Structures are given as structure tokens and as C-alpha cells.
XYZ file of C-alpha atoms in Angstrom:
301
model
C -29.426 -4.882 -10.232
C -31.522 -3.747 -13.226
C -30.863 -5.462 -16.527
C -29.749 -2.298 -18.347
C -27.056 -1.698 -15.681
C -25.762 -5.237 -16.136
C -25.543 -4.719 -19.887
C -23.737 -1.425 -19.392
C -21.272 -3.041 -17.015
C -20.552 -5.875 -19.452
C -19.824 -3.393 -22.248
C -17.627 -1.105 -20.162
C -15.629 -3.781 -18.365
C -12.412 -4.817 -20.148
C -12.408 -8.400 -21.411
C -10.320 -10.970 -19.582
C -7.252 -11.929 -21.522
C -3.818 -10.778 -22.553
C -1.838 -9.358 -25.451
C 0.330 -11.925 -27.210
C 2.925 -11.831 -29.969
C 2.238 -13.961 -33.014
C 5.629 -14.910 -34.474
C 4.103 -16.182 -37.708
C 1.997 -13.119 -38.394
C 4.555 -10.733 -36.815
C 1.791 -8.916 -34.999
C 0.237 -8.456 -31.566
C -3.121 -10.081 -30.864
C -5.484 -10.023 -27.928
C -6.381 -13.512 -26.708
C -9.102 -14.504 -24.283
C -7.987 -16.117 -21.027
C -10.342 -19.050 -21.611
C -8.419 -22.343 -21.072
C -9.421 -23.581 -24.505
C -7.197 -20.916 -26.048
C -3.985 -22.328 -24.561
C -3.541 -25.090 -27.160
C -3.941 -22.561 -29.943
C -1.315 -20.352 -28.327
C 1.188 -23.203 -28.266
C 0.473 -24.113 -31.891
C 1.061 -20.535 -33.002
C 4.151 -20.183 -30.794
C 2.620 -17.105 -29.186
C 4.067 -15.684 -25.979
C 2.900 -13.146 -23.434
C 3.964 -9.567 -24.176
C 4.528 -7.108 -21.343
C 3.434 -3.501 -21.680
C 7.091 -2.435 -21.917
C 7.784 -4.951 -24.681
C 4.627 -3.916 -26.518
C 5.623 -0.261 -26.257
C 9.130 -0.975 -27.564
C 7.770 -2.959 -30.478
C 5.282 -0.188 -31.247
C 8.149 2.306 -31.403
C 10.045 0.001 -33.760
C 7.000 -0.327 -36.004
C 6.531 3.446 -35.987
C 10.155 3.993 -37.012
C 9.852 1.398 -39.756
C 6.675 3.058 -40.993
C 8.352 6.486 -41.098
C 11.338 5.044 -42.965
C 9.005 3.481 -45.499
C 7.174 6.757 -46.064
C 10.411 8.723 -46.488
C 12.166 6.178 -48.702
C 11.374 7.841 -52.081
C 13.196 11.055 -51.050
C 15.731 9.807 -48.499
C 18.729 10.207 -50.813
C 17.683 13.537 -52.336
C 20.372 16.159 -51.717
C 20.447 19.889 -52.460
C 23.811 21.580 -51.889
C 24.001 25.198 -50.739
C 25.288 26.329 -54.119
C 22.101 25.120 -55.775
C 19.993 27.333 -53.504
C 22.209 30.329 -54.218
C 21.897 29.589 -57.935
C 18.112 29.553 -57.681
C 18.181 33.002 -56.125
C 20.558 34.331 -58.774
C 18.341 32.967 -61.555
C 15.109 34.160 -59.946
C 13.787 30.611 -59.580
C 12.116 31.385 -56.280
C 8.565 30.145 -56.658
C 8.664 29.353 -52.932
C 8.777 33.075 -52.077
C 5.438 34.641 -51.186
C 4.937 38.391 -51.716
C 2.292 38.538 -48.980
C 2.371 37.637 -45.289
C 1.688 33.918 -44.981
C -1.922 33.198 -44.031
C -0.909 30.375 -41.709
C 1.145 32.859 -39.680
C -1.637 35.426 -39.655
C -4.241 32.866 -38.614
C -2.150 31.490 -35.761
C -0.214 34.523 -34.559
C -2.213 34.804 -31.329
C -1.234 31.226 -30.479
C 2.414 32.076 -31.058
C 2.433 35.317 -29.105
C 0.303 33.972 -26.237
C -0.225 37.501 -24.948
C 3.469 38.443 -25.107
C 4.910 41.640 -26.562
C 8.401 42.331 -27.881
C 8.978 38.670 -28.743
C 12.372 37.558 -30.087
C 11.547 35.764 -33.372
C 13.766 33.397 -35.355
C 13.346 32.712 -39.097
C 15.427 29.740 -40.297
C 16.193 29.888 -44.045
C 14.356 33.207 -44.119
C 14.845 34.199 -47.756
C 13.277 37.638 -48.136
C 10.024 36.781 -46.365
C 7.832 39.844 -45.883
C 6.602 38.190 -42.681
C 9.761 39.498 -40.988
C 8.924 43.159 -41.527
C 5.287 42.513 -40.600
C 6.365 41.215 -37.197
C 9.030 43.889 -36.714
C 6.421 46.571 -37.419
C 4.501 45.186 -34.433
C 7.500 45.758 -32.181
C 8.997 42.285 -32.206
C 12.693 41.652 -32.878
C 13.574 39.379 -35.785
C 16.635 37.273 -36.533
C 16.903 35.342 -39.784
C 19.471 33.041 -41.362
C 19.826 32.730 -45.132
C 22.595 31.422 -47.392
C 21.827 33.789 -50.283
C 23.291 37.276 -49.999
C 21.031 38.355 -52.855
C 17.941 37.357 -50.883
C 19.057 39.268 -47.798
C 19.830 42.457 -49.694
C 16.600 42.251 -51.663
C 14.629 41.995 -48.415
C 15.880 45.375 -47.219
C 15.767 47.031 -50.629
C 12.231 45.876 -51.499
C 10.966 47.054 -48.112
C 12.718 50.445 -48.490
C 14.862 49.838 -45.434
C 18.442 50.975 -44.921
C 20.860 48.539 -43.355
C 24.413 48.035 -42.155
C 26.676 45.125 -43.026
C 29.129 43.548 -40.578
C 31.282 40.413 -40.412
C 30.412 37.768 -37.809
C 33.641 36.840 -35.974
C 32.137 33.655 -34.533
C 31.232 32.347 -38.010
C 34.105 32.596 -40.514
C 32.918 34.090 -43.806
C 29.490 35.047 -42.440
C 27.931 38.504 -42.523
C 25.070 40.056 -40.597
C 22.820 42.697 -42.129
C 21.058 44.907 -39.591
C 18.082 47.093 -40.371
C 18.357 50.734 -39.351
C 14.610 51.386 -38.951
C 13.499 48.043 -37.494
C 14.996 45.474 -35.137
C 15.855 42.975 -37.870
C 19.170 41.104 -38.152
C 19.728 38.725 -41.048
C 22.730 36.403 -41.021
C 24.097 35.329 -44.377
C 25.644 31.932 -43.629
C 25.105 28.194 -43.477
C 22.257 27.564 -41.038
C 24.177 24.742 -39.376
C 26.956 27.189 -38.432
C 24.478 29.299 -36.464
C 23.976 28.734 -32.724
C 22.483 30.240 -29.582
C 25.889 31.785 -28.814
C 25.262 34.275 -31.640
C 21.856 35.747 -30.732
C 20.772 33.813 -27.659
C 17.590 31.759 -27.580
C 14.249 32.736 -29.038
C 10.731 33.179 -27.754
C 9.187 32.235 -31.110
C 10.182 30.531 -34.352
C 8.346 30.688 -37.671
C 9.434 27.779 -39.846
C 7.870 28.092 -43.259
C 9.970 26.550 -46.007
C 12.874 25.525 -43.803
C 12.361 21.990 -42.465
C 10.750 21.116 -45.805
C 13.855 22.435 -47.624
C 16.501 20.750 -45.476
C 17.872 17.565 -47.009
C 15.898 14.644 -45.539
C 19.035 13.019 -44.127
C 19.791 16.192 -42.119
C 16.468 16.454 -40.292
C 17.657 15.075 -36.955
C 20.599 17.488 -37.012
C 18.180 20.280 -37.875
C 15.790 19.387 -35.053
C 18.673 19.390 -32.570
C 19.674 22.883 -33.712
C 16.148 24.255 -33.537
C 15.606 22.749 -30.088
C 18.831 24.360 -28.855
C 17.555 27.758 -30.032
C 14.257 27.487 -28.146
C 13.886 29.438 -24.913
C 11.792 27.855 -22.157
C 8.757 29.876 -23.269
C 9.395 29.424 -26.992
C 6.470 28.786 -29.290
C 7.596 27.197 -32.539
C 5.202 27.407 -35.485
C 6.121 24.739 -38.044
C 4.654 24.495 -41.534
C 4.912 21.062 -43.208
C 3.684 19.454 -46.419
C 2.021 16.131 -47.115
C 1.906 14.667 -50.610
C 2.888 11.461 -52.401
C 6.738 11.565 -52.431
C 6.806 8.951 -55.176
C 5.313 11.518 -57.549
C 7.600 14.476 -56.798
C 11.270 14.478 -55.676
C 11.199 17.792 -53.785
C 12.072 20.277 -52.512
C 9.899 21.234 -50.801
C 10.055 17.793 -49.241
C 7.346 15.598 -47.799
C 7.404 15.686 -43.968
C 4.809 13.409 -42.330
C 3.303 14.208 -38.944
C 4.825 11.002 -37.604
C 8.308 12.334 -38.277
C 7.526 15.672 -36.650
C 6.588 13.680 -33.551
C 9.764 11.598 -33.840
C 11.991 14.669 -34.222
C 10.558 16.823 -31.454
C 8.347 14.603 -29.304
C 10.935 13.697 -26.676
C 11.523 17.279 -25.587
C 8.451 19.134 -26.795
C 4.674 19.106 -26.768
C 2.934 19.375 -30.122
C -0.428 20.551 -31.369
C -1.742 20.467 -34.920
C -3.289 23.914 -35.340
C -4.391 23.862 -38.943
C -4.547 21.535 -41.924
C -5.548 22.815 -45.360
C -5.777 21.465 -48.886
C -3.080 23.390 -50.774
C -3.228 21.573 -54.119
C -3.145 23.999 -57.061
C -2.956 23.626 -60.836
C 0.807 24.155 -60.570
C 1.087 21.155 -58.254
C -1.145 19.079 -60.508
C 1.196 19.978 -63.345
C 4.042 18.505 -61.311
C 2.119 15.247 -61.096
C 0.713 15.542 -57.577
C -2.780 14.271 -56.843
C -3.039 15.777 -53.359
C -1.125 18.284 -51.249
C -1.894 19.141 -47.641
C -0.288 21.920 -45.634
C -0.129 21.385 -41.877
C 0.826 23.879 -39.184
C 2.069 22.591 -35.843
C 2.658 24.478 -32.598
C 5.666 23.033 -30.788
C 6.565 24.068 -27.239
C 9.221 22.820 -24.792
C 7.921 20.385 -22.210
C 7.764 21.689 -18.657
C 10.564 20.315 -16.521
């Protein structure tokens, strides 16, 4: 056999050995199977680690890493009344008067060739994105705690609407547009369910997961997953920044937690990542701010 083939084989072939757990260092190491290594193994109290054990330990490390990242904001709580107060006082810097560029840039990925898609907007506010989609012929359902936000959506878009109670949700109201297929529910998001409007073919989550109290994220993910139809395409907008420098909201949501929240039942793809740091954010003390958009879809059964 030619020399270059032998060299290629030696590089490509996996080395002989095994993964071992180092109790002292609390880490996994790869150790050669050479007999001379055995004494060292005994001295270090290292033991063989099966693939299953290694995988379990990796999951534990991942969870510990996520917990460490989230620690600065883990106890931060915003009650519903505070959000309503922000709307009443006009402290709504999170509202965007234009259709979000992340939605525009990735709409084809969300629609995937479909027409008349049933869209869900959690914590919708008065997002103009809703009318933009409804104008294309899609149906839109939103949930928002602030009655002021819901009414302003219709009024600012020169749309007439009807107002009805929601028997299944005590105290809730639904506002339905007369000119477009838009229904906005004024209620606590966690009181909403698929029994109200069925499941959805698409979800646009901009400013919702990042606004939910960090301790409620697993509950939130369970709700969102229950609202996803089999062909649902969930577009999720998240933010990365140093949570030690800013308490939120919007809250820091690392990619690792997105995977932890939805990875068991859904496939995920990072569609876009942009630097969104502005002078306003620098004024808040942030030194970086990254906006990520994920496409989340139910796994095929």
C-alpha cells in the first residue's frame, strides 16, 4: 500500500482507548488502551463510562450550564398588572410601528407554500404584523392582557370590531375584526387553550417568550406545544445579552434553553442571528445584544 494511503488511514482511524470519568477533576477524559495507562487509571480512581452514562452526564452538565446562565434573572417577576400599567402609561418601547423585519425575512419559511394559514400571536400587543398577515388572506388569533392594546390595534388600523365575552374563560373578552379575519383575546395567556380556537399552522413569537417570567418558561413551552398543529411552523425571536447587566424584560433566553424547552418534541433551526445593540441598549449598560430567530416544527411521528 502506498505511503500516503497509510498516513491517511492512520489519521482517519479512531484511536484505541476508552472514555473514563475522572472523579478528582469531575470530567470525562479519553485514555489510550496501552497497558501502561492502567496504573494511572487506578491512581486517579477513574472508571469506564458507557455511552449511556456519558450521555446522561452530558445532559446534567447542560442543565447546570443553563441554570448558571439564567441565575441573574431567575427570580425576576412581572405581574400582569404591571404590564397593563405600562400600556396605560404609554411605556411601550417594545412596540414596533412597522412589520418586524425578522418576520418579513423569514415569512417564506413559515408559510412553506401554504395559503390561508391559521396564525397565533402570543402576547400580541397591537403588533401591526397581524394586519399585514391578515391582508394576505391568513387568519390571525392573538392573546393580550391589555384591553387598551387590543382596542388601539383596531382603532389605529381603521378597523371596526365586535366585542364578545368568552364563556370558556371567565372575565375574558374576544375582539373580532369586521373587515379582516382577526380575533384578539383579552385575557391571561395561561388561561388560553386549543379548546378555544383549535390548533395553529403558524406562530409568530416576538416579545412573548422573552417577556414571560423566567420561572414560567416550561409552563409556557407546554402551552405553545399544545397549540401547534402537526404542520405548525413556529417562528421564535429570542435575545442574547449579559443578564448580569440588565434585569429584563425583555429577558435573556439562550439557545441552549430553547433546545431544552422544545427539543424533545420539536426540530429546531436557527434561521437568523443579528447584532441588535443600539445606543438605547448601551445606555442600559449592555455591551452586546444579539437577536436570534428560530424555526421550530413538530417532529414527525
